[in-house]
Tab-separated table of C-alpha atoms in Angstrom:
chain	number	residue	atom	x	y	z
M	1	GLY	CA	-65.049	52.491	-3.922
M	2	ALA	CA	-67.832	50.980	-5.965
M	3	VAL	CA	-70.808	49.852	-3.900
M	4	VAL	CA	-73.307	47.137	-4.706
M	5	SER	CA	-76.360	46.768	-2.512
M	6	GLN	CA	-78.224	43.469	-2.351
M	7	HIS	CA	-81.579	42.954	-0.671
M	8	PRO	CA	-82.882	41.194	1.249
M	9	SER	CA	-79.971	39.792	3.216
M	10	ARG	CA	-81.997	36.862	4.498
M	11	VAL	CA	-85.234	35.210	3.460
M	12	ILE	CA	-87.050	32.365	5.146
M	13	CYS	CA	-90.205	31.181	3.434
M	14	LYS	CA	-92.421	28.224	2.739
M	15	SER	CA	-91.973	25.827	-0.127
M	16	GLY	CA	-93.766	27.012	-3.258
M	17	THR	CA	-93.171	30.698	-2.613
M	18	SER	CA	-91.483	32.877	-5.208
M	19	VAL	CA	-88.681	35.064	-3.895
M	20	LYS	CA	-87.260	38.187	-5.496
M	21	ILE	CA	-83.737	39.395	-4.761
M	22	GLU	CA	-82.578	42.864	-5.803
M	23	CYS	CA	-79.088	43.961	-6.725
M	24	ARG	CA	-78.282	47.643	-7.131
M	25	SER	CA	-75.107	49.423	-8.107
M	26	LEU	CA	-75.157	52.601	-6.042
M	27	ASP	CA	-72.404	54.741	-7.487
M	28	PHE	CA	-71.570	53.399	-10.931
M	29	GLN	CA	-73.283	52.180	-14.065
M	30	ALA	CA	-73.321	48.412	-14.154
M	31	THR	CA	-73.382	47.376	-17.782
M	32	THR	CA	-73.132	43.749	-16.690
M	33	MET	CA	-74.450	42.019	-13.604
M	34	PHE	CA	-73.808	38.471	-12.464
M	35	TRP	CA	-75.678	36.099	-10.204
M	36	TYR	CA	-73.857	33.417	-8.258
M	37	ARG	CA	-74.837	30.639	-5.945
M	38	GLN	CA	-72.612	29.463	-3.117
M	39	PHE	CA	-73.003	26.357	-0.989
M	40	PRO	CA	-71.444	26.201	2.502
M	41	LYS	CA	-67.654	26.224	2.452
M	42	GLN	CA	-67.607	26.059	-1.325
M	43	SER	CA	-66.731	28.407	-4.116
M	44	LEU	CA	-69.053	30.613	-6.105
M	45	MET	CA	-70.816	29.074	-9.057
M	46	LEU	CA	-71.940	31.451	-11.770
M	47	MET	CA	-75.624	31.093	-12.550
M	48	ALA	CA	-76.152	33.760	-15.174
M	49	THR	CA	-74.811	36.925	-16.724
M	50	SER	CA	-77.080	39.803	-17.589
M	51	ASN	CA	-76.417	42.868	-19.671
M	52	GLU	CA	-78.642	45.901	-19.304
M	53	GLY	CA	-81.583	45.745	-21.660
M	54	SER	CA	-80.984	42.239	-22.978
M	55	LYS	CA	-81.833	38.709	-21.946
M	56	ALA	CA	-79.668	36.973	-19.402
M	57	THR	CA	-77.206	34.295	-20.456
M	58	TYR	CA	-77.534	31.251	-18.229
M	59	GLU	CA	-74.789	28.788	-17.399
M	60	GLN	CA	-75.245	25.159	-18.294
M	61	GLY	CA	-77.523	23.355	-15.886
M	62	VAL	CA	-79.266	26.495	-14.588
M	63	GLU	CA	-82.998	26.533	-15.293
M	64	LYS	CA	-83.953	29.909	-16.746
M	65	ASP	CA	-87.628	29.370	-15.978
M	66	LYS	CA	-86.743	28.684	-12.365
M	67	PHE	CA	-84.367	31.588	-11.899
M	68	LEU	CA	-85.794	34.644	-13.634
M	69	ILE	CA	-83.376	37.498	-14.144
M	70	ASN	CA	-84.289	41.030	-15.110
M	71	HIS	CA	-81.733	43.769	-15.760
M	72	ALA	CA	-83.955	46.673	-16.700
M	73	SER	CA	-81.574	49.518	-15.923
M	74	LEU	CA	-77.886	50.254	-15.514
M	75	THR	CA	-78.245	50.147	-11.740
M	76	LEU	CA	-80.695	47.336	-11.009
M	77	SER	CA	-80.927	43.623	-11.617
M	78	THR	CA	-83.357	41.227	-9.988
M	79	LEU	CA	-83.302	37.470	-9.507
M	80	THR	CA	-86.613	35.747	-8.871
M	81	VAL	CA	-86.552	32.189	-7.598
M	82	THR	CA	-89.908	30.877	-8.732
M	83	SER	CA	-91.828	28.277	-6.719
M	84	ALA	CA	-88.855	27.752	-4.436
M	85	HIS	CA	-88.232	24.366	-2.862
M	86	PRO	CA	-85.865	23.287	-0.065
M	87	GLU	CA	-83.165	22.333	-2.566
M	88	ASP	CA	-83.078	25.981	-3.676
M	89	SER	CA	-81.874	26.987	-0.218
M	90	SER	CA	-78.481	28.569	-0.648
M	91	PHE	CA	-76.467	31.771	-0.482
M	92	TYR	CA	-77.070	33.892	-3.572
M	93	ILE	CA	-74.632	36.680	-4.425
M	94	CYS	CA	-74.829	39.303	-7.131
M	95	SER	CA	-72.027	41.317	-8.610
M	96	ALA	CA	-71.772	44.190	-11.035
M	97	ARG	CA	-69.114	45.590	-13.293
M	98	SER	CA	-68.832	48.513	-15.635
M	99	LEU	CA	-67.732	48.420	-19.252
M	100	GLY	CA	-64.120	47.523	-19.971
M	101	LEU	CA	-61.982	44.421	-20.341
M	102	ASP	CA	-60.178	44.579	-17.014
M	103	GLN	CA	-62.855	46.014	-14.788
M	104	PRO	CA	-63.263	44.143	-11.490
M	105	GLN	CA	-66.575	42.838	-10.298
M	106	HIS	CA	-68.088	44.455	-7.216
M	107	PHE	CA	-70.152	42.178	-5.040
M	108	GLY	CA	-73.229	42.582	-2.944
M	109	ASP	CA	-73.343	41.121	0.558
M	110	GLY	CA	-75.404	38.135	-0.521
M	111	THR	CA	-78.840	36.759	0.311
M	112	ARG	CA	-79.266	33.720	2.529
M	113	LEU	CA	-82.347	31.902	1.205
M	114	SER	CA	-83.921	29.232	3.395
M	115	ILE	CA	-86.935	27.326	2.097
M	116	LEU	CA	-88.867	25.355	4.686
K	1	SER	CA	-64.931	21.863	-15.068
K	2	GLN	CA	-63.153	25.130	-15.707
K	3	GLN	CA	-62.930	25.872	-12.032
K	4	GLY	CA	-59.461	26.620	-10.753
K	5	GLU	CA	-57.929	25.013	-7.750
K	6	GLU	CA	-56.383	26.713	-4.794
K	7	ASP	CA	-53.747	25.442	-2.478
K	8	PRO	CA	-53.799	25.073	0.442
K	9	GLN	CA	-57.487	24.618	1.207
K	10	ALA	CA	-56.861	25.933	4.704
K	11	LEU	CA	-53.995	27.839	6.265
K	12	SER	CA	-53.439	28.662	9.923
K	13	ILE	CA	-50.707	31.108	10.952
K	14	GLN	CA	-49.733	33.516	13.714
K	15	GLU	CA	-50.017	37.281	13.484
K	16	GLY	CA	-46.975	38.804	11.875
K	17	GLU	CA	-46.241	35.792	9.684
K	18	ASN	CA	-46.637	35.805	5.926
K	19	ALA	CA	-49.389	33.853	4.195
K	20	THR	CA	-49.002	32.432	0.697
K	21	MET	CA	-51.866	31.032	-1.340
K	22	ASN	CA	-51.567	29.457	-4.750
K	23	CYS	CA	-54.030	29.200	-7.584
K	24	SER	CA	-53.942	27.058	-10.705
K	25	TYR	CA	-56.270	27.367	-13.664
K	26	LYS	CA	-56.958	25.582	-16.921
K	27	THR	CA	-57.866	27.981	-19.710
K	28	SER	CA	-56.378	31.077	-21.307
K	29	ILE	CA	-57.276	34.230	-19.431
K	30	ASN	CA	-57.627	37.984	-19.847
K	31	ASN	CA	-56.738	38.641	-16.230
K	32	LEU	CA	-56.653	37.014	-12.818
K	33	GLN	CA	-58.248	38.531	-9.763
K	34	TRP	CA	-58.105	37.829	-6.059
K	35	TYR	CA	-61.078	38.307	-3.764
K	36	ARG	CA	-61.625	38.029	-0.049
K	37	GLN	CA	-64.790	36.803	1.654
K	38	ASN	CA	-65.622	37.092	5.302
K	39	SER	CA	-68.000	34.432	6.584
K	40	GLY	CA	-71.546	34.933	5.357
K	41	ARG	CA	-70.706	38.058	3.397
K	42	GLY	CA	-70.089	39.064	-0.185
K	43	LEU	CA	-66.701	39.217	-1.832
K	44	VAL	CA	-64.294	42.120	-1.704
K	45	HIS	CA	-62.026	42.736	-4.684
K	46	LEU	CA	-58.359	42.803	-3.651
K	47	ILE	CA	-56.229	42.986	-6.751
K	48	LEU	CA	-56.312	42.354	-10.498
K	49	ILE	CA	-53.334	41.288	-12.568
K	50	ARG	CA	-53.494	41.329	-16.327
K	51	SER	CA	-52.352	38.389	-18.431
K	52	ASN	CA	-49.329	40.346	-19.674
K	53	GLU	CA	-48.205	41.241	-16.155
K	54	ARG	CA	-46.018	39.064	-13.942
K	55	GLU	CA	-46.189	40.742	-10.558
K	56	LYS	CA	-48.296	43.332	-8.817
K	57	HIS	CA	-48.294	44.915	-5.369
K	58	SER	CA	-50.973	46.582	-3.301
K	59	GLY	CA	-50.136	47.446	0.289
K	60	ARG	CA	-49.326	44.178	2.079
K	61	LEU	CA	-50.458	42.133	-0.906
K	62	ARG	CA	-48.195	40.755	-3.609
K	63	VAL	CA	-49.559	38.798	-6.530
K	64	THR	CA	-47.595	36.891	-9.132
K	65	LEU	CA	-48.818	35.377	-12.369
K	66	ASP	CA	-47.133	32.718	-14.490
K	67	THR	CA	-49.217	32.176	-17.606
K	68	SER	CA	-46.894	29.436	-18.881
K	69	LYS	CA	-47.686	27.384	-15.788
K	70	LYS	CA	-51.244	28.710	-15.524
K	71	SER	CA	-50.705	29.621	-11.920
K	72	SER	CA	-50.800	32.588	-9.582
K	73	SER	CA	-49.889	33.249	-5.984
K	74	LEU	CA	-51.103	35.714	-3.388
K	75	LEU	CA	-48.749	36.716	-0.611
K	76	ILE	CA	-50.031	38.594	2.429
K	77	THR	CA	-47.145	39.993	4.443
K	78	ALA	CA	-47.169	40.746	8.171
K	79	SER	CA	-50.582	39.162	8.608
K	80	ARG	CA	-53.120	40.423	11.127
K	81	ALA	CA	-56.019	38.713	12.872
K	82	ALA	CA	-58.322	40.864	10.727
K	83	ASP	CA	-56.971	39.098	7.634
K	84	THR	CA	-58.850	35.961	8.697
K	85	ALA	CA	-61.183	35.159	5.795
K	86	SER	CA	-61.548	32.993	2.719
K	87	TYR	CA	-59.532	34.048	-0.304
K	88	PHE	CA	-60.543	33.202	-3.848
K	89	CYS	CA	-58.726	33.568	-7.104
K	90	ALA	CA	-60.853	34.177	-10.160
K	91	THR	CA	-59.848	34.058	-13.789
K	92	GLY	CA	-61.292	36.661	-16.113
K	93	THR	CA	-62.226	35.067	-19.405
K	94	THR	CA	-64.366	35.778	-22.429
K	95	SER	CA	-67.305	33.442	-22.840
K	96	GLU	CA	-68.410	31.865	-26.107
K	97	THR	CA	-71.038	34.583	-26.399
K	98	GLY	CA	-68.472	37.327	-25.940
K	99	PHE	CA	-69.253	38.191	-22.327
K	100	GLN	CA	-66.517	38.827	-19.813
K	101	LYS	CA	-66.953	36.518	-16.841
K	102	LEU	CA	-65.088	35.199	-13.822
K	103	VAL	CA	-64.407	31.594	-12.958
K	104	PHE	CA	-63.651	31.199	-9.273
K	105	GLY	CA	-61.178	28.875	-7.648
K	106	THR	CA	-61.999	26.618	-4.754
K	107	GLY	CA	-60.731	29.079	-2.156
K	108	THR	CA	-58.291	29.099	0.747
K	109	ARG	CA	-59.550	29.577	4.304
K	110	LEU	CA	-57.000	31.649	6.188
K	111	LEU	CA	-56.970	31.798	9.976
K	112	VAL	CA	-54.621	34.298	11.607
K	113	SER	CA	-54.281	33.848	15.348
K	114	PRO	CA	-53.306	36.741	17.644
């Protein structure tokens, strides 16, 4: 099946640090990648959608200057949390899908971000 | 909020029993998908049902979709302890900008005891 690799799986860093998370589709071309945020025991909240080679589309309430998304190729998207603060601590999950109306999304294993 | 709701929030059963989870949503959809999430991990795609379909099977999974009631159900038959996880429904929609995206429900935490 389709595999999405997300790294790192866990990050612990000081307040003010910028953190980059990578999301790679290993065996298919991901025309669209998605970034989600999930709080404990809650559902996934979509942060942004990115299509290869174009700017990401952010959901309402998500600061694009805070959460920088780059989708430079059909297999790689990155999310950079700039100048992270404790309130940015969360579980971040990426997903990827190929072209087509009814294609499922394939998810990475998530990144647990803890800002001290 | 467009987020769907799932019922029940938590379900505890014995191995061998069936588990039924329900999902309600608010908007028109292209498809509805069910995902499973083990604690602290990403989501695993289980099954997708298109808006013009009413029922779909995959192994021990059975999904129904009623677009008139904007609801779906996931039935897991002959449950196993390994089925313990959180299950999310997600509606596939087209955004205002033309992108296909998923809106996730609130999830059901399933516990299957040996």
